[in-house]
Backbone as ProteinMPNN parsed JSONL, in Angstrom:
{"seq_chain_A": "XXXXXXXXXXXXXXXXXXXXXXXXXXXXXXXXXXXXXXXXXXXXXXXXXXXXXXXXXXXXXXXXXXXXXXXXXXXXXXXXXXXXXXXXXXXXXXXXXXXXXXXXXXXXXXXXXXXXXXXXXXXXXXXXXXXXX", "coords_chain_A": {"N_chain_A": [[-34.297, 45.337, -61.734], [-34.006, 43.065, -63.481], [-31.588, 41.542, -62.565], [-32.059, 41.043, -60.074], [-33.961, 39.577, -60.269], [-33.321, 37.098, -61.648], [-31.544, 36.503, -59.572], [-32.911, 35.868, -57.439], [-34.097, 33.369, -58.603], [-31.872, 32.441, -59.115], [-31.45, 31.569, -56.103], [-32.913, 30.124, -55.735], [-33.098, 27.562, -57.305], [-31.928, 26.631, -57.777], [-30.313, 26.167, -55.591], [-28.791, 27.872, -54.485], [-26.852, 29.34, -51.781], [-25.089, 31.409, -51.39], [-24.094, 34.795, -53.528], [-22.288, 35.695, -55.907], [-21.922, 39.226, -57.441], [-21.336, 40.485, -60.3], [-20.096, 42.586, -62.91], [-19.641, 44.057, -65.825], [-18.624, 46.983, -67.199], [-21.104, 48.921, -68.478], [-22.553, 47.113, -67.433], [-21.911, 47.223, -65.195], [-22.934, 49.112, -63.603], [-25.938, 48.503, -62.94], [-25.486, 45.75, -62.296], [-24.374, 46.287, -59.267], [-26.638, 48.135, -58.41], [-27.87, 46.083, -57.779], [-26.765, 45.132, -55.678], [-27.608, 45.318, -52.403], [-30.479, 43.724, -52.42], [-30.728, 41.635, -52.378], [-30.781, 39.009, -50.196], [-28.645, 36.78, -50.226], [-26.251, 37.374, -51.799], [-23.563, 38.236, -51.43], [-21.046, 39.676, -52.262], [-19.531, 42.212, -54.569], [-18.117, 42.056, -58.207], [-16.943, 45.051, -60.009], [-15.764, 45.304, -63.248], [-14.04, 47.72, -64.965], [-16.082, 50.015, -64.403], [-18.376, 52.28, -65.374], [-17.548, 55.644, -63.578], [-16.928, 58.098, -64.992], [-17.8, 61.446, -66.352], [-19.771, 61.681, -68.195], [-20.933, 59.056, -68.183], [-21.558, 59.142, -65.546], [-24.328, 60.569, -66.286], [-26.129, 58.766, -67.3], [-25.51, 56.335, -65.343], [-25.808, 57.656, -63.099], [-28.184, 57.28, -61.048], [-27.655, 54.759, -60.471], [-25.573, 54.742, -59.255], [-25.252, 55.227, -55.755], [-26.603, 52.869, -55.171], [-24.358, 50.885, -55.082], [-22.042, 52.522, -53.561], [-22.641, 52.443, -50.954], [-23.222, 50.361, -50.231], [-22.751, 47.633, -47.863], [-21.379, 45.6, -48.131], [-18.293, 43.589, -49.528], [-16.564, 44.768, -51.951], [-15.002, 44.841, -54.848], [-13.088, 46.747, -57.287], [-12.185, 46.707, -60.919], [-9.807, 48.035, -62.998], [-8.908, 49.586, -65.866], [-6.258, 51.797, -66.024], [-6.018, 53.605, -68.319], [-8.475, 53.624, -69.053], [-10.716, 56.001, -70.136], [-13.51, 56.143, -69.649], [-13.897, 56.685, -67.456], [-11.09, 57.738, -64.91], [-8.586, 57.528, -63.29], [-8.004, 59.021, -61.153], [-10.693, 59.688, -60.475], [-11.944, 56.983, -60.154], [-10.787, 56.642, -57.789], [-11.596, 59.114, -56.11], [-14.273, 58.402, -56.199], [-14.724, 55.922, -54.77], [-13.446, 56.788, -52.261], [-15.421, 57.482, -50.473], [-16.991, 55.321, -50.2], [-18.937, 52.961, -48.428], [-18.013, 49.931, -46.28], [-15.898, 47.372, -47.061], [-14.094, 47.53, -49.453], [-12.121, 47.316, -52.648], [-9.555, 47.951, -54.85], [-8.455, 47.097, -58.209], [-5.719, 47.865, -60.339], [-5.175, 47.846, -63.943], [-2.219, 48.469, -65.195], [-1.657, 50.463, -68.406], [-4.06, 50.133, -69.945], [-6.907, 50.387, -71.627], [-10.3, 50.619, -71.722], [-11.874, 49.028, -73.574], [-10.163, 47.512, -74.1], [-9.432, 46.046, -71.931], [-11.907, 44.72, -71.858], [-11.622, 42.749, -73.966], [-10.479, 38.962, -74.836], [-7.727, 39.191, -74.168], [-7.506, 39.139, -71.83], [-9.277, 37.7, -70.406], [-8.202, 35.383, -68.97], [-7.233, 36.986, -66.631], [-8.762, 38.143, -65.746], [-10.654, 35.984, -64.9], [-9.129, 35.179, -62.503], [-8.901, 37.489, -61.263], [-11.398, 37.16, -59.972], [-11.675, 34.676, -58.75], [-9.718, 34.95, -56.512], [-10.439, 37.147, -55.684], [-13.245, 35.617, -54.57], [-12.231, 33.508, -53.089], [-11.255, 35.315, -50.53], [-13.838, 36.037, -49.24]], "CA_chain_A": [[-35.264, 44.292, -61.467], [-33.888, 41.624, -64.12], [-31.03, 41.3, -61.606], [-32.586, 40.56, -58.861], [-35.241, 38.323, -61.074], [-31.999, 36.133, -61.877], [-30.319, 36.081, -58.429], [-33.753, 35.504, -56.828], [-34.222, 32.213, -59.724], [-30.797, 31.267, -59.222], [-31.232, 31.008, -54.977], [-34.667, 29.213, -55.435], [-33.658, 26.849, -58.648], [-30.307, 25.77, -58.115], [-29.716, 25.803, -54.155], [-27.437, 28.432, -54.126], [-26.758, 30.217, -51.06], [-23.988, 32.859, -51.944], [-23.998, 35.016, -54.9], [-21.299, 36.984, -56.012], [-22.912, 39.771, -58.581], [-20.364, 40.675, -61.726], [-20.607, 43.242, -63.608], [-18.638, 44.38, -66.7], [-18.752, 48.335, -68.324], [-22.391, 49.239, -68.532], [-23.101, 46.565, -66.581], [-21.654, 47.245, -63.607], [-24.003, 50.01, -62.127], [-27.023, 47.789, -63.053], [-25.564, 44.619, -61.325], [-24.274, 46.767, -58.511], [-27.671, 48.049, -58.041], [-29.121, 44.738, -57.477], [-26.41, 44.124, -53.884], [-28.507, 45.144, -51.171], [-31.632, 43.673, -52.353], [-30.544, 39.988, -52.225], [-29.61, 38.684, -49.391], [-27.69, 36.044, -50.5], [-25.117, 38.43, -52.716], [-22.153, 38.384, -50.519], [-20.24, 40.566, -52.494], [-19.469, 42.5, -55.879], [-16.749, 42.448, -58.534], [-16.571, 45.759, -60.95], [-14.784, 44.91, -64.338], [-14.684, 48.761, -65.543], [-16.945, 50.615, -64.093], [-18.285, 54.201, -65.789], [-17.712, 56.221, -63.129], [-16.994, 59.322, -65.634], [-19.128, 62.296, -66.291], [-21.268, 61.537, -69.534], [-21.725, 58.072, -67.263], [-22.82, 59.795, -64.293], [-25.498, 60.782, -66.81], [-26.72, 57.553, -67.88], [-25.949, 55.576, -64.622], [-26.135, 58.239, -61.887], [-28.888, 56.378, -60.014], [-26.85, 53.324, -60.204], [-23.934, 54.461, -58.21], [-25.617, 55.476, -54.763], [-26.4, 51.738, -54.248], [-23.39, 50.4, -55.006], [-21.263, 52.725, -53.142], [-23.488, 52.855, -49.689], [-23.709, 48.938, -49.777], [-21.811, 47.186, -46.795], [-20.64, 44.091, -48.792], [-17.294, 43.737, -50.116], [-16.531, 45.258, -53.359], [-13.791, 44.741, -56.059], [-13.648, 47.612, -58.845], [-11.093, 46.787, -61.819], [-10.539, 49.179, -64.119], [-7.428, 49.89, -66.519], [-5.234, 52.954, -65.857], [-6.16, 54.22, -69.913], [-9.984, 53.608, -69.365], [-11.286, 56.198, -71.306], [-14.929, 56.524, -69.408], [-12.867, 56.878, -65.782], [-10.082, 58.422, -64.909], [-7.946, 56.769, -61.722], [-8.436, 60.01, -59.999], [-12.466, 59.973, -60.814], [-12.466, 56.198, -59.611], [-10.589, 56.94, -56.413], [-12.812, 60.014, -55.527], [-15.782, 58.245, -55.89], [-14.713, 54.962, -53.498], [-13.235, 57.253, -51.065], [-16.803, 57.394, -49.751], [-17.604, 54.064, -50.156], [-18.655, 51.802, -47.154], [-17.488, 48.677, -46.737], [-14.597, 46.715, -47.734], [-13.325, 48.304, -50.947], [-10.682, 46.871, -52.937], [-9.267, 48.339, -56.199], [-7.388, 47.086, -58.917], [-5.803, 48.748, -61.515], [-4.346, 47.273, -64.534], [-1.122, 49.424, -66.079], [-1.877, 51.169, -69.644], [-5.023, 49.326, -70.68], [-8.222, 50.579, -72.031], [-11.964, 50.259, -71.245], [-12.833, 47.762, -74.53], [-8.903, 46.691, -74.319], [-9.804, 45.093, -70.797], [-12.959, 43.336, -72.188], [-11.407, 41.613, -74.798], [-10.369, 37.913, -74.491], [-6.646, 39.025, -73.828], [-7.683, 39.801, -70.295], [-10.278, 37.012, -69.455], [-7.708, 35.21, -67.42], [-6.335, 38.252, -65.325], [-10.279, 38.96, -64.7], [-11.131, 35.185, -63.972], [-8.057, 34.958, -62.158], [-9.157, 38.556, -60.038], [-12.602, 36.99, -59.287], [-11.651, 33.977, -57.904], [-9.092, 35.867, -55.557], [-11.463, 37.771, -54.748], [-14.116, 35.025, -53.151], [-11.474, 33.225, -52.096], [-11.161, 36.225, -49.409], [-15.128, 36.271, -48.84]], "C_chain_A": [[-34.809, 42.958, -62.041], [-32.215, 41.461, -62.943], [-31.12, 40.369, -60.718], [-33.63, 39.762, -58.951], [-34.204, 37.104, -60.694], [-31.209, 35.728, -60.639], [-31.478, 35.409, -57.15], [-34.169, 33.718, -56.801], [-32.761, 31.338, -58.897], [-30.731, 30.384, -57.51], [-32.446, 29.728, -55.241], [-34.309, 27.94, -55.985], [-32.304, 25.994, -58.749], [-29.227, 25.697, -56.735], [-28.636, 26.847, -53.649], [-27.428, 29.51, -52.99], [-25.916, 31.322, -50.738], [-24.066, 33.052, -52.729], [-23.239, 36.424, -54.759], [-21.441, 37.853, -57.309], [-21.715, 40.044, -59.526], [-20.6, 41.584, -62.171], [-19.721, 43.866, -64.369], [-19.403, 45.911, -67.422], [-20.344, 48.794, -67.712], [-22.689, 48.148, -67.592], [-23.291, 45.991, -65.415], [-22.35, 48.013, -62.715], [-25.044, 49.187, -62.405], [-26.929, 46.616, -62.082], [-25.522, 45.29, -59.61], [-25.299, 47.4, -58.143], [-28.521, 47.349, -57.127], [-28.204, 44.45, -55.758], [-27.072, 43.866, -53.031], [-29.93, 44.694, -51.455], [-32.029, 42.235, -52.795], [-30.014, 39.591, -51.473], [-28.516, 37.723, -49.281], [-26.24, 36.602, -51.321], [-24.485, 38.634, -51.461], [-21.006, 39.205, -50.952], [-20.647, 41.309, -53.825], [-18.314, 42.669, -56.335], [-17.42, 43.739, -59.541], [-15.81, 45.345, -62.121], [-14.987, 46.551, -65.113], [-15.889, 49.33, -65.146], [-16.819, 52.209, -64.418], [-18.858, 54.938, -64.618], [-17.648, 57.97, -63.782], [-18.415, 60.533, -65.854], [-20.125, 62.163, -67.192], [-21.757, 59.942, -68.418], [-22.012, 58.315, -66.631], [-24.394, 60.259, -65.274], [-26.205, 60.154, -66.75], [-26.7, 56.566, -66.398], [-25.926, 56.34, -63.321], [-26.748, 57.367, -60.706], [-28.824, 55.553, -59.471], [-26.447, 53.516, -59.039], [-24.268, 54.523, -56.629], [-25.41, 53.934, -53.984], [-25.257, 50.979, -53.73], [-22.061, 51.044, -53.948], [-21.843, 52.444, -51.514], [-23.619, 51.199, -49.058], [-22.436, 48.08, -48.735], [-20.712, 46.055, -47.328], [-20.115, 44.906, -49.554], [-17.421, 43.578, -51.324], [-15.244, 45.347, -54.337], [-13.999, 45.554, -57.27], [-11.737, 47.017, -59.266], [-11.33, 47.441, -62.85], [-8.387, 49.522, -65.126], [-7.359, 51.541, -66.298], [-5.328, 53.896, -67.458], [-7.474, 54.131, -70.149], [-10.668, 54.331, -70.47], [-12.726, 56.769, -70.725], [-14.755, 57.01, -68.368], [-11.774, 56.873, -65.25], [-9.8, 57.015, -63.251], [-8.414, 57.815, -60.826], [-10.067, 60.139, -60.016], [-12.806, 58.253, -59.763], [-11.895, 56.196, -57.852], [-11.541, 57.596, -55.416], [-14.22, 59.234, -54.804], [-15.926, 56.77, -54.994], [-14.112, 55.351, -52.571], [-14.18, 57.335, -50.192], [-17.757, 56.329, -49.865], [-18.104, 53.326, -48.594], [-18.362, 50.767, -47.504], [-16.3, 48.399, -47.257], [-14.636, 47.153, -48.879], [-12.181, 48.009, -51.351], [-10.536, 47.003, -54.089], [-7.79, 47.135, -57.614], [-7.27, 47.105, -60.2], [-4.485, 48.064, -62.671], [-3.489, 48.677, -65.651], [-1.675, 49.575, -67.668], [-2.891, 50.478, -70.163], [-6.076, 50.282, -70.577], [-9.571, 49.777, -71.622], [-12.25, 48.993, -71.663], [-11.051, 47.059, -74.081], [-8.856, 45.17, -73.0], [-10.971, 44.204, -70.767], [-12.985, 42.361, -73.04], [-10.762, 40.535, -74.466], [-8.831, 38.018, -74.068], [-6.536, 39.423, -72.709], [-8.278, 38.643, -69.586], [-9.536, 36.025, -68.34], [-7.885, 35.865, -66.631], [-7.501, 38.066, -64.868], [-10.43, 37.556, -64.222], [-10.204, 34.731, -62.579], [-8.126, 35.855, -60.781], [-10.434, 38.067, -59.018], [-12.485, 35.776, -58.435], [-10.809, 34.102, -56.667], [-10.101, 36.415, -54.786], [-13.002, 36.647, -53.987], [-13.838, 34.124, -52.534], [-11.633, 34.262, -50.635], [-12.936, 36.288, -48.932], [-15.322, 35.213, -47.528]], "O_chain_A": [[-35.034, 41.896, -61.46], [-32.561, 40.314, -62.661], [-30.55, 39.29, -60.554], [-34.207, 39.269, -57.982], [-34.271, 36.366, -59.71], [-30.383, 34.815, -60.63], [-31.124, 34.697, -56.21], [-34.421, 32.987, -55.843], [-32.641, 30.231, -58.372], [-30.298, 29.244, -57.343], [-32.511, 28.586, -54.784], [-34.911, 26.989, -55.485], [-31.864, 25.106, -59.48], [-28.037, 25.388, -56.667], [-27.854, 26.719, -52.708], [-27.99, 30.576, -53.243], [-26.148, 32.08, -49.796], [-24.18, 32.084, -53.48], [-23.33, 37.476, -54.128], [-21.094, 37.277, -58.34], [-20.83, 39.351, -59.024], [-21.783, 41.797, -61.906], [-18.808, 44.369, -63.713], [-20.48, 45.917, -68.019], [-20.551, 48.952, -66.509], [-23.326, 48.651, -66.667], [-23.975, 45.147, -64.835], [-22.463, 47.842, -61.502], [-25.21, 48.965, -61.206], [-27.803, 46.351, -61.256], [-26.375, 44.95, -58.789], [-25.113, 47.441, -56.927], [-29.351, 47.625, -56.261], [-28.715, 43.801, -54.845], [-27.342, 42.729, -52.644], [-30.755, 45.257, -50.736], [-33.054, 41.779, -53.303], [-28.786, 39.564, -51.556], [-27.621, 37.789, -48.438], [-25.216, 35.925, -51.231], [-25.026, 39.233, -50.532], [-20.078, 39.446, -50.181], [-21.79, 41.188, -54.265], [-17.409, 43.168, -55.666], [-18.551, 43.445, -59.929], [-14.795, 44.825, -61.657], [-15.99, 46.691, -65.813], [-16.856, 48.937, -65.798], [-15.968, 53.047, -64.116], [-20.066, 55.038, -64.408], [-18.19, 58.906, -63.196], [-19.607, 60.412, -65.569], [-21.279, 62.521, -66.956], [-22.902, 59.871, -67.973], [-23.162, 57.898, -66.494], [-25.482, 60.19, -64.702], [-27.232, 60.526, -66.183], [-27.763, 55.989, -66.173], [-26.035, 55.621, -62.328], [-26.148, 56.888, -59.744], [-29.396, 55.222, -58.433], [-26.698, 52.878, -58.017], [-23.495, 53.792, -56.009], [-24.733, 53.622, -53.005], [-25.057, 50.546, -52.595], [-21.188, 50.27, -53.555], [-20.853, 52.135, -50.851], [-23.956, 50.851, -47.927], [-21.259, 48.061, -49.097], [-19.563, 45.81, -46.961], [-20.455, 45.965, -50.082], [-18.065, 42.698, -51.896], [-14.588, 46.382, -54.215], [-14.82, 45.27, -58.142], [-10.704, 46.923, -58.604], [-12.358, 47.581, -63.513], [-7.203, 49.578, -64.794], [-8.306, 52.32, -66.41], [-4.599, 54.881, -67.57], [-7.882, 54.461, -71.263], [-11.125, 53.78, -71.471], [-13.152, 57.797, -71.251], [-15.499, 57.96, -68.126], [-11.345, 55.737, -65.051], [-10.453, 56.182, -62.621], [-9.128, 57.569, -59.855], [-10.482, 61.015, -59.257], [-13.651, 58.232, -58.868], [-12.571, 55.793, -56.906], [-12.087, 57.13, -54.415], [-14.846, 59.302, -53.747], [-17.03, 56.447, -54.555], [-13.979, 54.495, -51.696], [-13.839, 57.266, -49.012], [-18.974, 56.374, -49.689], [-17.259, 53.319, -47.699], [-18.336, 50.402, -48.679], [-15.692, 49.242, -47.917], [-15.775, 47.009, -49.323], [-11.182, 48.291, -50.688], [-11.266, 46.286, -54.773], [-6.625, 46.744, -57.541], [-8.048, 46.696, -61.061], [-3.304, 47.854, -62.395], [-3.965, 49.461, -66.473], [-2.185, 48.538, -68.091], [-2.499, 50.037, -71.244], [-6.196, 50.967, -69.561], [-9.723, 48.598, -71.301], [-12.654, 48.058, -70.971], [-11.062, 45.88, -73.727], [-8.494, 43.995, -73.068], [-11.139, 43.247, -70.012], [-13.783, 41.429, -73.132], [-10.111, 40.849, -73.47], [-8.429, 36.97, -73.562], [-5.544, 40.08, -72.394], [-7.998, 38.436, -68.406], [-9.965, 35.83, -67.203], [-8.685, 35.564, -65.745], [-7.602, 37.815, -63.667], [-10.377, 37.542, -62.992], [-10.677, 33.976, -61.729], [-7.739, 35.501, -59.667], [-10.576, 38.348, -57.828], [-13.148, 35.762, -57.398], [-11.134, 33.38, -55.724], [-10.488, 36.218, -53.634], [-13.625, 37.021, -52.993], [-14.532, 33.654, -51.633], [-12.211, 33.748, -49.678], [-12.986, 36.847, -47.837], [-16.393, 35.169, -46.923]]}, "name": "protein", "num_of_chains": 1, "seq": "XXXXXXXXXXXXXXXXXXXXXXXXXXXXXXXXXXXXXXXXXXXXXXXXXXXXXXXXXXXXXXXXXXXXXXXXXXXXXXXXXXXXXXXXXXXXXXXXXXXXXXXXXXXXXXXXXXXXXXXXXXXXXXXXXXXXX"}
């Protein structure tokens, strides 16, 4: 709901007619949640996403939307994650709809990819990525 509070605010309050949702670790099935239920959200990036099994626990309910949603999707995720395996995040966007586009950074970790020795690469992936939108 606070999602879609914020993306609702931001079309109304600040003119914006595309929104591209974000979402880092934990707070990628929550944003990814919110796609289909804005129509202005034109896409989503992933930064780490717990697709693993103690996270299927906790964000199970999440993942349905996010995978089922037509708009183009960017998951990044390091190759040493830790919460999701490469073969766990493959699986589970093999049945994705929609444009699906992965990328996987060589020997890095979950927290190793959220710390500031990454925030290029990631601002660097996101604007790539709506370049192509």
């Amino acid at each position: 709901k606070d999602v879609v509070a914020v993306c609702k605010w931001v079309c109304e309050n600040l003119s914006a007619d595309r929104v591209l949702l974000v979402g880092s670790s934990a707070g990628a099935p929550i944003s990814g949640s919110a796609v289909d239920q804005v129509e202005q959200v034109v896409g989503y990036v992933s930064l780490g996403y717990p697709f693993g099994l103690m996270a299927s626990i906790l964000f199970g309910r999440h993942q349905k939307a996010i995978l089922q949603s037509p708009k183009p999707k960017l998951f990044v995720m390091g190759t040493c994650d830790g919460f999701t395996s490469v073969k766990q995040l493959k699986n589970k966007l093999s049945c994705a709809a929609g444009r699906v586009e992965t990328h996987l950074i060589e020997g890095v970790s979950h927290f190793q990819m959220e710390g500031p020795a990454y925030d290029a690469q990631m601002a660097a992936l996101i604007s790539e990525f709506i370049a192509s939108l």
